[in-house]
XYZ file of C-alpha atoms in Angstrom:
557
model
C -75.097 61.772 192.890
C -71.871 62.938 191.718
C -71.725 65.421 194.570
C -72.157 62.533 197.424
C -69.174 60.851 195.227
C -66.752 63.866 195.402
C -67.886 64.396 199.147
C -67.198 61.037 200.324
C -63.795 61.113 198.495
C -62.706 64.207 200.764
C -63.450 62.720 203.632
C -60.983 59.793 202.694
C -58.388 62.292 202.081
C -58.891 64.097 205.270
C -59.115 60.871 207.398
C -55.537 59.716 205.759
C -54.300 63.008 206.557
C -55.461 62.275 210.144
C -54.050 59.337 210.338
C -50.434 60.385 208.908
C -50.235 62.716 211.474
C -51.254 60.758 214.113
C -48.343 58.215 213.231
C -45.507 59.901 211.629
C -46.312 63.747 213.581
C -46.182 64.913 210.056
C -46.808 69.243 210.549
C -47.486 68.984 214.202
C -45.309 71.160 216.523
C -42.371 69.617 217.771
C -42.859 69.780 221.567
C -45.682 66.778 220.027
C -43.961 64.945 217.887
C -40.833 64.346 219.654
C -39.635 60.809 220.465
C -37.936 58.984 223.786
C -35.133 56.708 222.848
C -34.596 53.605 225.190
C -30.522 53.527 224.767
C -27.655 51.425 226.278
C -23.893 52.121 226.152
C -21.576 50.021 224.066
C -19.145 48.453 226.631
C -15.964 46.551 227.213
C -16.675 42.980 228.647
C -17.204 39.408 228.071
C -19.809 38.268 226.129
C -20.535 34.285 226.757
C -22.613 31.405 224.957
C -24.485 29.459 227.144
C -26.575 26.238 228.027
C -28.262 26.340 230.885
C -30.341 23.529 232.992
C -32.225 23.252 236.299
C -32.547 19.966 238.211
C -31.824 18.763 242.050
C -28.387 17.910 243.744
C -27.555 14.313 244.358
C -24.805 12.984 246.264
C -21.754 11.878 243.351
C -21.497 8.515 245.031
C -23.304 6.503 247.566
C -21.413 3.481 249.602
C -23.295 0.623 250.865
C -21.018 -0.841 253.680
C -21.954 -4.569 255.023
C -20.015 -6.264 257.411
C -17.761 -9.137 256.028
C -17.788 -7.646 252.649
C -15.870 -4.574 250.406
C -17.584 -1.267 250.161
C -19.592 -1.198 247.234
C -19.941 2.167 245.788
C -22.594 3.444 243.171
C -23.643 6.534 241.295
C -25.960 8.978 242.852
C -27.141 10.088 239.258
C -27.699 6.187 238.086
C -31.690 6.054 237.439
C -31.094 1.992 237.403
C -29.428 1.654 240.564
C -31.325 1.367 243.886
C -30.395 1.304 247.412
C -31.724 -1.760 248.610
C -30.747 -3.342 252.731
C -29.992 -6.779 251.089
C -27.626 -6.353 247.603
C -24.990 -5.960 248.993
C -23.921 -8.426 251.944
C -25.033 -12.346 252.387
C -27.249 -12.950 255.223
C -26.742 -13.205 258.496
C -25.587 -16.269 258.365
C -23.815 -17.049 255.328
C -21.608 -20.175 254.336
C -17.931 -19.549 253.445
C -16.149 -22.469 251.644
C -12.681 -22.615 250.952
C -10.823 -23.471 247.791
C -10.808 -27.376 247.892
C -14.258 -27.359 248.834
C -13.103 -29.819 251.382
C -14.775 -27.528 254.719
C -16.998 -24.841 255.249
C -17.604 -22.498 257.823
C -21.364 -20.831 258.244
C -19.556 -16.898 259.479
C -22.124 -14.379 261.424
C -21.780 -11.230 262.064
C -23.381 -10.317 265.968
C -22.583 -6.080 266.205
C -21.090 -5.196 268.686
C -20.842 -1.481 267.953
C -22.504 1.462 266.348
C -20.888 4.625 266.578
C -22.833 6.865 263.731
C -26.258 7.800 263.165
C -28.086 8.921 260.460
C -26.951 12.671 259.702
C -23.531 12.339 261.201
C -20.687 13.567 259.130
C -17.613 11.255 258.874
C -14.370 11.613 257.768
C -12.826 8.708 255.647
C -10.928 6.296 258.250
C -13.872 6.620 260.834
C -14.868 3.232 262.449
C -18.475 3.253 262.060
C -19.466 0.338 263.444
C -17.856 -3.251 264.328
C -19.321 -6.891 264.507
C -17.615 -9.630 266.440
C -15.147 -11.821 263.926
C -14.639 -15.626 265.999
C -16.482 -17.447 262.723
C -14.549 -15.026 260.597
C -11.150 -16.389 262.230
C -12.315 -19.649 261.722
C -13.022 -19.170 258.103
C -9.695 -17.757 258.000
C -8.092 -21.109 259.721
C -10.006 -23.386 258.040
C -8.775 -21.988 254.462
C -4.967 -22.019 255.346
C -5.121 -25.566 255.893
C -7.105 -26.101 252.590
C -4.068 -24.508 250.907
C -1.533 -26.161 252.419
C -3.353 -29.707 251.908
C -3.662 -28.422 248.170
C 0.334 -27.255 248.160
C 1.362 -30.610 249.388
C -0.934 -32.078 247.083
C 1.215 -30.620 244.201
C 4.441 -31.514 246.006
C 3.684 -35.031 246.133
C 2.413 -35.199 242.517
C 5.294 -33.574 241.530
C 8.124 -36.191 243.136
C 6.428 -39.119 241.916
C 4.674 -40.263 245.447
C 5.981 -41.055 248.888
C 8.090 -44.098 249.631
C 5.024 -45.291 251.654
C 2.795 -45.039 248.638
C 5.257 -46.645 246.621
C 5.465 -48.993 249.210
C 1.924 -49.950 249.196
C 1.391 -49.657 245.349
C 4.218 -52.673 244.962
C 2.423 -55.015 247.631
C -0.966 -54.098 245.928
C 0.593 -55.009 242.203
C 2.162 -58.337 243.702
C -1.244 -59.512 245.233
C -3.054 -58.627 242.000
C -0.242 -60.784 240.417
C -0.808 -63.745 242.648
C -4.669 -63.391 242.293
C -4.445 -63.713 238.910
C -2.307 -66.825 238.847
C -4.588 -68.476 241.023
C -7.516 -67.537 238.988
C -5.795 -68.994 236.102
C -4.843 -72.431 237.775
C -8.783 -72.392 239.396
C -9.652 -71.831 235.687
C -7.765 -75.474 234.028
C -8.765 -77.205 237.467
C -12.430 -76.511 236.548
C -12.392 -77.099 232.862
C -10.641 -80.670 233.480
C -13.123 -81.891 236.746
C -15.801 -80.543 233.972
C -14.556 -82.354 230.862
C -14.024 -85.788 232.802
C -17.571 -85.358 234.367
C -18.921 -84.819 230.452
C -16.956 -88.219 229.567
C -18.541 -90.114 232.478
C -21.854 -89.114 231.583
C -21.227 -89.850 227.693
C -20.296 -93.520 228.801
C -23.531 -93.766 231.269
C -25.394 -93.038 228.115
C -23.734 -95.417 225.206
C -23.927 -98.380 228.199
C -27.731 -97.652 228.502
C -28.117 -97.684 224.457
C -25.805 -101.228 225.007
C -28.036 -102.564 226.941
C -31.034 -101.661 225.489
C -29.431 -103.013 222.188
C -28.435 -106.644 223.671
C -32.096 -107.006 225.523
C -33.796 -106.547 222.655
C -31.963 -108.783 220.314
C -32.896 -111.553 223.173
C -35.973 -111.521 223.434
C -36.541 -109.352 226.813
C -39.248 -109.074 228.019
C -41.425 -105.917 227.494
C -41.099 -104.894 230.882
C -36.715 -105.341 230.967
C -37.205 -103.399 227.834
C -39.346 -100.634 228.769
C -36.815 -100.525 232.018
C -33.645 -100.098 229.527
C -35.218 -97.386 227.871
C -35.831 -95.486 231.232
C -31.999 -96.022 231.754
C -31.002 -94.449 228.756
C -33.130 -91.398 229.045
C -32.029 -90.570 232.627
C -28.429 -90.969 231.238
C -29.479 -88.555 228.096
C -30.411 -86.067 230.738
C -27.535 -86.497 232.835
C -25.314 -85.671 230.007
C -27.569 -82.726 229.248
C -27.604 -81.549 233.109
C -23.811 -81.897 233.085
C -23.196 -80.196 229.895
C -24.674 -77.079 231.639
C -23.277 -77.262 235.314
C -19.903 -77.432 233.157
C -20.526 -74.507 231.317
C -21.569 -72.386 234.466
C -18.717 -73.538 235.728
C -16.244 -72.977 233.204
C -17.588 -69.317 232.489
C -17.500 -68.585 236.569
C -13.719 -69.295 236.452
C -13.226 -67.654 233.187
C -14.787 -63.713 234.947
C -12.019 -64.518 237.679
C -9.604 -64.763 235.565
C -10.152 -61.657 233.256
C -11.353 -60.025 236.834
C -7.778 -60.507 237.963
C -6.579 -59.547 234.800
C -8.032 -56.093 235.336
C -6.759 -55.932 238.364
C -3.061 -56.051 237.519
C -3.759 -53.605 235.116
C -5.061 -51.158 237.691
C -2.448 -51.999 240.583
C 0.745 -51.529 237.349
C -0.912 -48.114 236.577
C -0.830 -47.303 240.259
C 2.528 -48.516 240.889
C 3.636 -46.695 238.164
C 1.949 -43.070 239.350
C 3.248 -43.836 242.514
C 7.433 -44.418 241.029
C 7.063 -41.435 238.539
C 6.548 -37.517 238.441
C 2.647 -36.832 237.982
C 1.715 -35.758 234.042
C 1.593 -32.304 233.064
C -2.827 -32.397 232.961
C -2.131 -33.884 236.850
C -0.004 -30.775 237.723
C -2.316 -28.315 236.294
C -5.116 -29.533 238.431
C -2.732 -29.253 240.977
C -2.055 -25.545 240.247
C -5.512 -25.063 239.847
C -6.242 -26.039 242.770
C -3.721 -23.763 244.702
C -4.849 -20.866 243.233
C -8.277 -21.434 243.793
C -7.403 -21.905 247.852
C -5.315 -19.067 247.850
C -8.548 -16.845 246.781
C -10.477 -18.262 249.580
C -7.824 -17.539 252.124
C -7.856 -14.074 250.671
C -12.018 -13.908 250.677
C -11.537 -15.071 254.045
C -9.263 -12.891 255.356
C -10.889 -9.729 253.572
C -14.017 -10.948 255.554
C -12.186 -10.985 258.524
C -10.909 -7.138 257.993
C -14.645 -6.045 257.181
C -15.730 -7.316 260.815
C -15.141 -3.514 261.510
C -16.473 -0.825 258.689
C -14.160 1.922 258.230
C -15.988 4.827 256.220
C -13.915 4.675 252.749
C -14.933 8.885 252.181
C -15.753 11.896 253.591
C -19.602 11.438 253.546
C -22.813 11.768 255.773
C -24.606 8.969 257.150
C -27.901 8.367 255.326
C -29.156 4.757 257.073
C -27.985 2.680 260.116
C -29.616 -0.802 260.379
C -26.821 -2.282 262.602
C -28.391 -2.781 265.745
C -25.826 -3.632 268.789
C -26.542 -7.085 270.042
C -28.169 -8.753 266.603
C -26.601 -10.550 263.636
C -26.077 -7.878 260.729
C -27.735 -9.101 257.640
C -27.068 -7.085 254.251
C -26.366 -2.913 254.177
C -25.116 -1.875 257.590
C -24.691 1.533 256.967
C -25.394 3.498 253.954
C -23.074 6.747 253.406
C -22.899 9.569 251.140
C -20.155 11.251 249.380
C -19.911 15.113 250.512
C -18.882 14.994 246.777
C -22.218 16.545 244.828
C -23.952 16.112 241.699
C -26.338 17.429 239.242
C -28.353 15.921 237.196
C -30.101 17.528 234.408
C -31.812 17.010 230.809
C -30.002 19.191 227.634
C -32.380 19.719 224.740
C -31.259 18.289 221.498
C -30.343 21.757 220.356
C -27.299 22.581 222.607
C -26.532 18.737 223.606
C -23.792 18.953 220.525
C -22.112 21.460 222.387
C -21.293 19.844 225.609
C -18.686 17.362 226.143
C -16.856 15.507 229.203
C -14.401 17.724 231.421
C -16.028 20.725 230.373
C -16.216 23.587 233.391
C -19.698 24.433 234.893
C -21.045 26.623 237.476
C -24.045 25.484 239.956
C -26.293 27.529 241.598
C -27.831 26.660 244.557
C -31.055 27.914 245.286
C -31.265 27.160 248.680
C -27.731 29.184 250.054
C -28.035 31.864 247.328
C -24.473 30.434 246.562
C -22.661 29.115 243.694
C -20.354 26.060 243.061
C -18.450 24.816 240.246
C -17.944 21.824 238.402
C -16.913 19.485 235.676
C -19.683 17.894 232.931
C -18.842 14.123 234.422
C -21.165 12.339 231.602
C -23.299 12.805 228.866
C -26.015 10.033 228.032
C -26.161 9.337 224.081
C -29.681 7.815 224.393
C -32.463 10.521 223.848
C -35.159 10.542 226.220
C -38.502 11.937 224.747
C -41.172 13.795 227.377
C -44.764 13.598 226.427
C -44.149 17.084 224.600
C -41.967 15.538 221.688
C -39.099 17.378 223.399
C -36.233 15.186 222.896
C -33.623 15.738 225.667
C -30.312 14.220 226.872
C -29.133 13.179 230.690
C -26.441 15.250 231.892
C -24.580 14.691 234.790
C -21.962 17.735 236.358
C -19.740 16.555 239.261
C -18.957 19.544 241.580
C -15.632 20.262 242.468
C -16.449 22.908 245.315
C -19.720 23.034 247.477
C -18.734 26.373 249.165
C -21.610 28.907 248.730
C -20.439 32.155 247.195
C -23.022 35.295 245.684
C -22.409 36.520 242.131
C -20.584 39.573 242.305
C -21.915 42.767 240.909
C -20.287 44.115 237.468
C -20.275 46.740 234.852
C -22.744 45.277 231.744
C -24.418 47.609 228.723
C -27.443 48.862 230.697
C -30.497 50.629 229.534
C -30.821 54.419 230.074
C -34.389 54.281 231.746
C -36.295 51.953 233.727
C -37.177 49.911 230.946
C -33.832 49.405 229.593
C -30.716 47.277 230.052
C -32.373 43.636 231.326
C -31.042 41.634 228.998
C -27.208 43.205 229.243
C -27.421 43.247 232.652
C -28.696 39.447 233.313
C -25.195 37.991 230.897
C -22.862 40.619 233.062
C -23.977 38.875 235.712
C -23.545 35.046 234.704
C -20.270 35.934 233.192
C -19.066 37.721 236.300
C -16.379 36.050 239.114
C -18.628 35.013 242.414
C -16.612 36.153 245.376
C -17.487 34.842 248.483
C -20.036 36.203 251.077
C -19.393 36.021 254.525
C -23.147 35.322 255.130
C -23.827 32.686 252.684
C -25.158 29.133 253.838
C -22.104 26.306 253.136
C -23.958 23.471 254.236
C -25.121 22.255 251.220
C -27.194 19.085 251.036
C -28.439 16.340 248.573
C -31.699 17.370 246.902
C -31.206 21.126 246.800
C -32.914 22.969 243.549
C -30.109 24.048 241.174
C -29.616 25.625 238.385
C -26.384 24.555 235.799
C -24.841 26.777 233.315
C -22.383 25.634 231.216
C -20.312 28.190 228.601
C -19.879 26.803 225.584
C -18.289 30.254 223.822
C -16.900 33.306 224.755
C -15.331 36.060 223.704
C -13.421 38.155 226.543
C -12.515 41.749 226.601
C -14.666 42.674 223.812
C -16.974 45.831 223.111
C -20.918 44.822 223.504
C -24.187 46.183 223.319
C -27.421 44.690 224.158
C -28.773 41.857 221.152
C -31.613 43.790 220.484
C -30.093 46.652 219.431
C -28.582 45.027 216.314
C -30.505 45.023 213.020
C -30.305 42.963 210.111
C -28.516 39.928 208.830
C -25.036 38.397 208.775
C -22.570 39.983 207.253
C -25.134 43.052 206.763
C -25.773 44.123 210.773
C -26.654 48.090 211.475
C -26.929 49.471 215.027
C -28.489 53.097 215.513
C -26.165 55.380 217.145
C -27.684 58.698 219.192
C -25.313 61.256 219.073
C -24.033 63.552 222.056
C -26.472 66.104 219.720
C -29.496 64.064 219.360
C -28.709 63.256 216.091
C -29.763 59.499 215.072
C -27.043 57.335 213.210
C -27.867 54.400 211.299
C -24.173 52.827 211.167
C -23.210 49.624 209.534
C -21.198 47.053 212.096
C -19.165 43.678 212.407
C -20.843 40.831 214.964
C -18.912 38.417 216.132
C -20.607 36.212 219.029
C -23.688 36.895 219.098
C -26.221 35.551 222.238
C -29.855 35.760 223.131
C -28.472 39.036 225.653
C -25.509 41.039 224.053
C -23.662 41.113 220.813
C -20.262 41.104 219.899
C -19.339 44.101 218.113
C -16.103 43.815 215.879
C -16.331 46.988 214.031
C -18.210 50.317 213.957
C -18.834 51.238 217.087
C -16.383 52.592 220.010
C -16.850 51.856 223.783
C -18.895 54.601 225.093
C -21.316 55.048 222.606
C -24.924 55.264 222.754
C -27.151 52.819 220.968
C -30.775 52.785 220.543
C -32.775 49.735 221.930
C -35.812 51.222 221.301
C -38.054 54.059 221.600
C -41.348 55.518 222.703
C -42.699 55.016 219.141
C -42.438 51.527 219.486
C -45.279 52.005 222.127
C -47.774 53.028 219.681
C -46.084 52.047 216.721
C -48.121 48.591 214.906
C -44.703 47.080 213.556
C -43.411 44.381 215.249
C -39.336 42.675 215.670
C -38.214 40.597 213.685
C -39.114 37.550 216.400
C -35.514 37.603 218.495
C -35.951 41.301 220.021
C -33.619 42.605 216.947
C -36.131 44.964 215.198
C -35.207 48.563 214.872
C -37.206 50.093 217.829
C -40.235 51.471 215.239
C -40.001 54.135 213.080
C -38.518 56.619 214.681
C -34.735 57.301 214.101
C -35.013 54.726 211.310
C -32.815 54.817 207.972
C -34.596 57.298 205.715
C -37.447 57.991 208.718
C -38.713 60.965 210.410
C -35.758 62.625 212.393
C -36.612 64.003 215.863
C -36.485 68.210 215.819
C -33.305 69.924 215.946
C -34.791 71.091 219.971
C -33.397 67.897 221.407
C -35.042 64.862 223.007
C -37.237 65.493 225.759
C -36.624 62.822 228.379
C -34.029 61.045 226.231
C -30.288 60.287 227.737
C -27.594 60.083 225.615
């Protein structure tokens, strides 16, 4: 039993051996246990910081021109606006009123002219298309004399009337006088005819109750008595009918009187607008009034000048619906600025690190070219994508369409065909495009492109690729192969420090090698550290196996 124990526990030990030397090369000849190093060469360059975004080109600005009305510009980039044939001009026939409101004119616009189609490249100042302008002129007409009645309007207010309407405010105050005095004298003449018609029918009734009186203290008979007493009730109601008919009467002729009253009131007041300066409220109104008919003459005449649309840019047609020989209703012509833009979405990570007026480049997909820019707006409201991912609108506004090719440049590169990638790909984004003879310039609205935007940089600086750096701020080693083969684990200051290269402020020269990696880390089961910054695997590592004093097969310094 013991023996199976002691036997199995060799085995162990051989099968670690096995394994040792399998990994490390521990006491295996050193044409087999020799290592490849992946290297790059610590360079002079500029190392840049940078956010980058893909989306499509849009045109910066888009003009919807309308006979009879101003060009009315929006943002190719605005998700809210839409081009619509109707938003921007009245219809076809469309009623103009002037600043009194005293006339209208119903203005149409019949074409007369197209000269663009959709496509064409203009040049700002191009007639693009005209519309004939007789209801415009009229509109025109018809509002100059609505500010000139308005003017003289003021003028008059402002001298106290015309001698004719002073004139005819002292004949109307006289008459109102007059009325009044005859209302007054129709007034007593009623009251007296209705007072002496009350005393005649207060005496018809006392002779009746007389009568009645005397016939009874004869002896009447029944029927003379029964007759006296009809007398004095027909006089009772005549008294009674009177009483009311006098009344009537007397109220009639007092409403003329207060009715003429009245009306000398009103014809003073107006006799004494028309013999003094208007009040300071009558004056404002007046001014009012001017100002408001001097904006309708200008409406008017700005109509006028629209009969014809003039392209206000340098643009490309994108719609005609002007048709020679019909009434234009709404967008005539819809143009584009040659002006581009990009619009993009910045993840909340680098969106702190943009801001407006900041330089971008643009490349186009479709010429191979580049263009730059300026970072024209950055939305503050977070959109969120069904991800979670919470992103910001960007919007660059390029300053130069031309199509140019990056230019080739020196960058740390790798030593074998595995090396160099990632210091090659930032040589080439920090590089200055020159311009190929070959390259596509016409570049349209809704080409793929792809923004970058540098947000820091550090310029004639010594580099080497990210992933050859090792450890942690202020505590950063890069291995060094020497022009022996010796490994080097050498402590060094980072300054910027990017997802492709790495600012080096201290320890190593321009020229030297550094590892990236090695053949080790082919076999090796370590891992990096996440970010490609792990020391290559074992080999050449600080206190590790060193590769024989022979050399490196296959390795370049």
């Amino acid at each position: 039993m013991n023996i199976k124990v002691i036997a199995a526990a060799g085995l162990l030990v051989v099968g670690a051996g096995a394994i040792a030397v399998s990994v490390l090369g521990l006491g295996l000849p050193s044409s087999e246990a020799t290592t490849t190093y992946r290297t790059s060469t610590a360079t002079t360059t500029t190392v840049q910081q940078t956010v980058a975004a893909s989306g499509n080109l849009v045109a910066a600005t888009i003009y919807d021109l309308a006979f009879g009305e101003p060009p009315l510009a929006r943002s190719g980039t605005s998700t809210s606006s839409t081009a619509t044939t109707d938003s921007t001009s009245t219809a076809a026939a469309s009623s103009v009123s002037t600043g009194s409101g005293s006339s209208s004119v119903t203005v149409t616009w019949p074409v007369t002219e197209v000269n663009v189609e959709v496509g064409d490249v203009v040049k700002a100042g191009d007639v693009l298309a005209v519309a004939e302008d007789t209801t415009a002129q009229l509109a025109v007409d018809l509002a100059e004399a609505d500010l000139a009645t308005a003017q003289a309007q003021r003028a008059t207010d402002l001298a106290g009337g015309t001698a004719d309407s002073r004139a005819t405010a002292k004949d109307q105050l006289k008459s109102a006088k007059n009325q009044l005095s005859n209302a007054r004298s129709s007034y007593s003449s009623t009251v007296a005819q209705g007072n002496l018609q009350l005393k005649q029918a207060r005496q018809a009734v006392t002779s009746a109750k007389q009568q009645l009186a005397r016939d009874k203290e004869a002896g009447a008979p029944d029927a003379t008595i029964q007759q006296d007493r009809a007398s004095l009730k027909a006089a009772e109601q005549s008294l009674a009918s009177t009483k009311l008919q006098v009344q009537s009467s007397n109220r009639q002729a007092a409403n003329q009187v207060t009715s003429a009253e009245l009306s000398v009131k009103t014809a003073q007041r107006n006799y004494d607008n028309a013999t003094t300066s208007a009040s300071d409220a009558t004056i404002t109104a007046d001014d009012v009034a001017i100002a408001l008919a001097e904006q309708a003459l200008a409406d008017a005449k700005a109509a006028l000048a629209a009969a014809t649309i003039v392209a206000p840019i340098d643009g490309r047609v994108t719609a005609v619906n002007a048709v020679v020989g019909t009434d234009s209703t709404g967008t005539a012509i819809e143009l584009q600025s040659s002006q581009l833009a990009l619009s993009v979405s910045v993840a909340e990570d680098d969106i702190l690190s943009l801001q407006v007026g900041q330089q971008a480049t643009v490349a186009i997909s479709a010429t191979g070219g580049t263009a730059t820019g300026i970072v024209s707006s950055i939305n503050p409201v977070a959109s969120t994508a069904s991800s979670s991912v919470v992103s910001y609108a960007v919007v660059v506004t390029l300053d130069d369409t031309s199509a140019t090719t990056a230019a080739s440049s020196t960058s740390p590169s790798g030593t074998d065909s595995n090396s160099g990638a990632a210091g090659s790909a930032t040589a080439a984004a920090s590089a200055t495009p020159s311009a190929s003879p070959d390259a596509n310039t016409d570049v349209l609205a809704g080409m793929s492109a792809d923004l970058t935007i540098v947000i820091a940089q550090a310029e004639n600086v010594i580099a080497v690729p990210a992933i050859a750096v090792t450890g942690t701020s202020g505590n950063y080693t890069v291995r060094v192969l020497g022009a022996d083969g010796t490994v080097e684990m050498r402590s060094v200051g980072v300054g910027l420090m990017t997802s492709d290269l790495a600012q080096i402020t201290s320890g190593i020269s321009d020229g030297e090698a550094v590892i990236t990696g090695s053949s080790a880390d082919r076999t090796s089961t370590s891992t990096d550290n996440g970010g490609g910054f792990g020391n290559g695997g074992f080999a050449g590592g600080a206190g590790g196996f060193q590769p024989p004093a022979g050399g490196f097969p296959g390795a370049q310094p």
